[in-house]
XYZ file of C-alpha atoms in Angstrom:
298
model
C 25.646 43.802 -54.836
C 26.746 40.643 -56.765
C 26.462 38.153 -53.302
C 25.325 38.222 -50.138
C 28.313 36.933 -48.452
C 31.629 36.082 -50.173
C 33.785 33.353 -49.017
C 37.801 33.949 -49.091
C 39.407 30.274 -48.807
C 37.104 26.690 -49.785
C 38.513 24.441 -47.748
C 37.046 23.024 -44.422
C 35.754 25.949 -42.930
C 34.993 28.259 -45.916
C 32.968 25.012 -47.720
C 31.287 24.329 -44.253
C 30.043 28.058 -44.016
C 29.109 27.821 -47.751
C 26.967 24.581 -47.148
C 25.127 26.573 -44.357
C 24.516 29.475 -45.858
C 23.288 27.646 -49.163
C 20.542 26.150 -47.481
C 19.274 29.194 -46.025
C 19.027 30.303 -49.534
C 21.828 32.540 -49.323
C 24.153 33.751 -52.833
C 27.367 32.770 -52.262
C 30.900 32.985 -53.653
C 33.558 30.818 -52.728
C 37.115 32.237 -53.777
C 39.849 29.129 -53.309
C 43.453 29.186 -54.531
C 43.984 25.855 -54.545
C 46.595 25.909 -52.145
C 45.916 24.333 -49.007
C 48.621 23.587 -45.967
C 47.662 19.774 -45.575
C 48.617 19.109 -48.962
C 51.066 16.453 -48.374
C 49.061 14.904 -45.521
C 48.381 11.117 -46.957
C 45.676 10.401 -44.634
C 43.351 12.220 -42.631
C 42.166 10.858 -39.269
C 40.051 12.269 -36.081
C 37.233 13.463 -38.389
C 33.877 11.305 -38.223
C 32.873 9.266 -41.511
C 36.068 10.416 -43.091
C 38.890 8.516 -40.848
C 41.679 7.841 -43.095
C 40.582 9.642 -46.253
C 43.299 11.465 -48.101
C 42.162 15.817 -47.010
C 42.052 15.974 -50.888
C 39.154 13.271 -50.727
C 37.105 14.551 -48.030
C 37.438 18.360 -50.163
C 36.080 17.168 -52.999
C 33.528 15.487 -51.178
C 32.441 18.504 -49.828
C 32.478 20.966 -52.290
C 29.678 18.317 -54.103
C 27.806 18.673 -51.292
C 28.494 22.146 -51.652
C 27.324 23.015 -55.238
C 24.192 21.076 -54.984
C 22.645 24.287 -53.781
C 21.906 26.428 -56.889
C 22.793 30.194 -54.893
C 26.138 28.849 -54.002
C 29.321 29.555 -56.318
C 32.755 28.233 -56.456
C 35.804 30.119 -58.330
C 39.572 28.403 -58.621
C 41.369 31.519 -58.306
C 43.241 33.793 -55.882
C 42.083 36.817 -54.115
C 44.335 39.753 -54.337
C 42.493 42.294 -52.734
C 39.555 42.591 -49.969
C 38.362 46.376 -48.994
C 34.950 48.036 -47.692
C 33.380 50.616 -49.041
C 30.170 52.344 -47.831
C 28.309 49.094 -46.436
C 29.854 46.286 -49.499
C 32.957 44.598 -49.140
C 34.489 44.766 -52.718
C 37.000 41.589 -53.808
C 39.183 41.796 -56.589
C 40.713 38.309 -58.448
C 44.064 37.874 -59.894
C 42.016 37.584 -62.843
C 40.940 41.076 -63.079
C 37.173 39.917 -61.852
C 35.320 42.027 -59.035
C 32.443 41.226 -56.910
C 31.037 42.641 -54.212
C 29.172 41.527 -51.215
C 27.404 42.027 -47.755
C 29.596 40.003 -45.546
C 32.915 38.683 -46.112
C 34.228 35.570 -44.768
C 38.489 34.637 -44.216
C 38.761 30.984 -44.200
C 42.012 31.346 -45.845
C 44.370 29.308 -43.171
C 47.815 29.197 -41.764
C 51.195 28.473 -43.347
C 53.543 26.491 -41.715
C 57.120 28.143 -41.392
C 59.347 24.890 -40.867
C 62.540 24.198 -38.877
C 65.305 25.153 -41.091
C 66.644 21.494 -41.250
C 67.665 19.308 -44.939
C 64.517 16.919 -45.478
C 61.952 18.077 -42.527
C 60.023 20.090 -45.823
C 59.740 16.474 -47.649
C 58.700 14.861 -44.670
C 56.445 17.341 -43.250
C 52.898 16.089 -42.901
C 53.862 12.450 -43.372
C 56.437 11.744 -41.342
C 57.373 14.597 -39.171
C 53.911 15.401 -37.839
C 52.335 17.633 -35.374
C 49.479 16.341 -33.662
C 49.292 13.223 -32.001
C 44.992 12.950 -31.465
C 45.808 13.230 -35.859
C 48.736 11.016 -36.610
C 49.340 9.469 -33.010
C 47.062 6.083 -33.222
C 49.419 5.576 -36.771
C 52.498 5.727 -34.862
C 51.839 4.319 -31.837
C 54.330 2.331 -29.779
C 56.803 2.864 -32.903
C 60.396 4.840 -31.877
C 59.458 8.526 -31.553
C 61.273 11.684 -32.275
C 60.227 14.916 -30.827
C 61.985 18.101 -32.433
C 61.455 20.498 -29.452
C 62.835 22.183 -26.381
C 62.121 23.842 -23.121
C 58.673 23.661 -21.408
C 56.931 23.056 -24.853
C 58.840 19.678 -25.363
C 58.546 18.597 -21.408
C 55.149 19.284 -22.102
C 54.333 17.163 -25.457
C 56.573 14.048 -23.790
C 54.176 14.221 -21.456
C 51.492 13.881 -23.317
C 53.202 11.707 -25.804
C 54.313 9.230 -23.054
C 50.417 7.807 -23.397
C 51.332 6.486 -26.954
C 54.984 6.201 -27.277
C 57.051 4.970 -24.857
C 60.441 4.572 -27.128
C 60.540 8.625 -27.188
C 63.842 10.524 -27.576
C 63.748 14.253 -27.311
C 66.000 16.156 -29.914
C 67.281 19.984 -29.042
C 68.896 20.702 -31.989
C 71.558 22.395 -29.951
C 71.801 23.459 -25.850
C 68.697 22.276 -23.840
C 66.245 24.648 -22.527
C 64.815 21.829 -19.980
C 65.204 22.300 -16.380
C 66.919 19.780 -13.756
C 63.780 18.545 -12.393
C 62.248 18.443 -16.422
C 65.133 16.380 -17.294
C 64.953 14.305 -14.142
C 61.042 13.632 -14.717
C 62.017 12.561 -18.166
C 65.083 10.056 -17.081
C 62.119 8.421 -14.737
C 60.230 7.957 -17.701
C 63.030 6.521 -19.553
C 62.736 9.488 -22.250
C 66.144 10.485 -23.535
C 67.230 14.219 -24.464
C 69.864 14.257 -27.277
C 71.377 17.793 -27.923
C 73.454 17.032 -30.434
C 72.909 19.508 -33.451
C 70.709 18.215 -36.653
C 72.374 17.986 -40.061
C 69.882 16.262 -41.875
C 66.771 14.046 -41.834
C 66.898 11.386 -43.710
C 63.863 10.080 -46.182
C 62.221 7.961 -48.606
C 59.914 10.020 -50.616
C 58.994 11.687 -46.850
C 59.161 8.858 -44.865
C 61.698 9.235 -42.481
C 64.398 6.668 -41.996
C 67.094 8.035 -39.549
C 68.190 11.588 -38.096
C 71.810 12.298 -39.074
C 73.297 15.085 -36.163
C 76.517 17.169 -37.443
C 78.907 14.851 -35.633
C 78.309 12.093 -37.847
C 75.803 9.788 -35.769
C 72.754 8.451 -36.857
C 69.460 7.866 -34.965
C 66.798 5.669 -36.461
C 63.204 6.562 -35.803
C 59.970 6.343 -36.992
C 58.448 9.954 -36.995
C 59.487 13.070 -35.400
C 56.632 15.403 -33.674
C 57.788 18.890 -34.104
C 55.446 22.184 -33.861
C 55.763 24.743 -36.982
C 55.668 28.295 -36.425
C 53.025 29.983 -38.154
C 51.829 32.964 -40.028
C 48.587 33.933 -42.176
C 48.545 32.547 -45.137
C 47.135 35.493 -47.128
C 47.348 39.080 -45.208
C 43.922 41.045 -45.386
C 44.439 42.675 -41.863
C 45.708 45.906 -42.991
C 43.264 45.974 -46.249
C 40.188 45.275 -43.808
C 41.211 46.054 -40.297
C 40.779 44.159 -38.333
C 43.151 42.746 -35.690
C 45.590 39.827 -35.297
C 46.434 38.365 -31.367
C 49.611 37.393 -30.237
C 49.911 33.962 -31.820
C 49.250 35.543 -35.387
C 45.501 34.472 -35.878
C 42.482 36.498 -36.327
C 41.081 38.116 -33.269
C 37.019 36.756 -33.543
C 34.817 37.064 -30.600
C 32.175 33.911 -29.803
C 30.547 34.752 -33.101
C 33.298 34.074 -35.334
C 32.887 37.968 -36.036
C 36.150 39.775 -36.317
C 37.126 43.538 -34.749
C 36.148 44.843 -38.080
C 32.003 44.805 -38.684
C 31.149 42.133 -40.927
C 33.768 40.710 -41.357
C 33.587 36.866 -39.972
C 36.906 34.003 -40.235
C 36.798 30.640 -39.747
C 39.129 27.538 -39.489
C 42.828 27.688 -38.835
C 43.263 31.091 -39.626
C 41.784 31.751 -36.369
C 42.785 29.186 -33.960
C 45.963 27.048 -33.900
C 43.883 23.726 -32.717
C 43.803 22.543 -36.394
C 41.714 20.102 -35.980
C 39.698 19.565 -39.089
C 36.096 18.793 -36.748
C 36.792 22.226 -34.456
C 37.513 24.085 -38.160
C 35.044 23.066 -39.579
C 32.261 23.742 -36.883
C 33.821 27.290 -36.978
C 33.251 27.429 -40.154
C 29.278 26.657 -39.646
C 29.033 28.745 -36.501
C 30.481 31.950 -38.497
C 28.034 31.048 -41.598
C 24.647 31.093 -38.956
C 26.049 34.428 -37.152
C 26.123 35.980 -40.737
C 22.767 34.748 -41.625
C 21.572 35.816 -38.334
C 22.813 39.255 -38.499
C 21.814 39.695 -42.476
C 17.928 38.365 -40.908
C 18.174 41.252 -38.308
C 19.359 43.851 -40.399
C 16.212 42.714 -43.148
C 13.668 42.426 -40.996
């Protein structure tokens, strides 16, 4: 056994477990691609001591904090396969290097699968946004865009109504809302434009105007929008263990997964991507481990 617990994915969660688990004394190997899905984020916001730091800031930050702790390693390279044999979990790098370890941890995220719209990929994370309790106070009482339909767009007006009143819902095509949705939203002075979307129009991803196929322009500020997402690296099949409905990894209270020692953290197991609810997973899954490596000592 090279570790006692080896980390797939150093970003929020993975470096939060690897801070826990390097004070308990633990040996630790943290496996990051350098990849992460908030790469084009400019500023980070919601997260105490670190409101308005760039993600790429507050990572660095942490991974000192990190490698202060002498049992605790950290590896810029990508993991290409994750398996269990007898009672180790064996990794293999795209480098050819193989460890192996007690417990295994997937802290490896969620990539965003995008609208299929000319400009939303530049603008995405900076100006076409997702979150308002992230970006929302930034934007606030500016002209608002929100790139959704049916119930799920009735639902984030409503929510969006607190911050924005200038909000114009887009459909891309036929709307999904109901009569009383769209009746609710005309009370509220929130307009529903189903015009089809050629293009969004950007400065270096800051949005200047939507242009729709029929030749109009709309100018707005940011456009809310909601990604669809998958796994960012697929160790399901090589580890089994299971996935729910919305594509993340099935963990019970523990953080623990459906296959037996193997624990995920962060966004890779919930879609509320908030960087203080990943992160605490990311803790919470590091103590369980601990806990259970303590029991199976003793």
């Amino acid at each position: 056994m090279n570790f006692d617990v080896i980390i797939i994915g150093g970003s929020y969660a993975g470096l939060s477990a690897a801070l826990t688990l390097g004070r308990a004394t633990r040996k630790v190997l943290v496996v990051d691609s350098g990849n992460p899905c908030n790469k084009q984020t400019p500023h980070s916001h919601n997260f105490l001591t670190h409101d308005g730091k760039t993600p790429t800031e507050i990572s660095a930050e942490a991974k000192a904090d990190v490698l202060k702790y002498s049992t605790v390693e950290f590896l810029h390279e990508e993991v290409v396969s994750a398996k269990k044999v007898l009672n180790l979990f064996h990794v293999e790098l795209k480098d050819g290097q193989h460890f192996t370890a007690r417990k295994l941890l997937v802290a490896t995220g969620l990539k965003d699968i995008l609208p299929n719209i000319k400009g939303l990929k530049e603008c995405w994370a900076i100006s076409v946004i997702h979150c308002p309790y992230c970006h929302g106070f930034e934007v606030k009482d500016e002209k608002m865009g929100l790139l959704m339909n049916g119930d799920l767009a009735f639902e984030m007006a409503k929510n969006l109504n607190l911050w924005n009143k200038d909000l114009t819902i887009l459909t891309n095509g036929f709307s999904k809302l109901t009569i009383e949705q769209q009746e609710k939203l005309q009370s509220k002075s929130i307009r529903v434009i189903t015009d089809e979307i050629e293009e969004l129009i950007h400065l270096g991803g800051v949005l200047k105007a939507v242009r729709f196929k029929n030749g109009e322009e709309l100018a707005l500020k940011a456009i809310y929008t909601k990604s669809e997402t998958e796994q960012h690296v697929n160790f399901d099949a090589q580890l089994n263990f299971e996935l729910t409905d919305l594509k993340t990894i099935k963990v019970d209270e523990q953080q623990e997964t459906t296959a037996k020692g193997v624990y995920a953290a962060g966004d890779c197991t919930t879609l509320m991507r908030s960087l203080s609810i990943i992160t605490a997973s990311g803790t919470l899954a590091a103590v369980m481990m601990n806990k259970e490596m303590i029991s199976e000592d003793f």
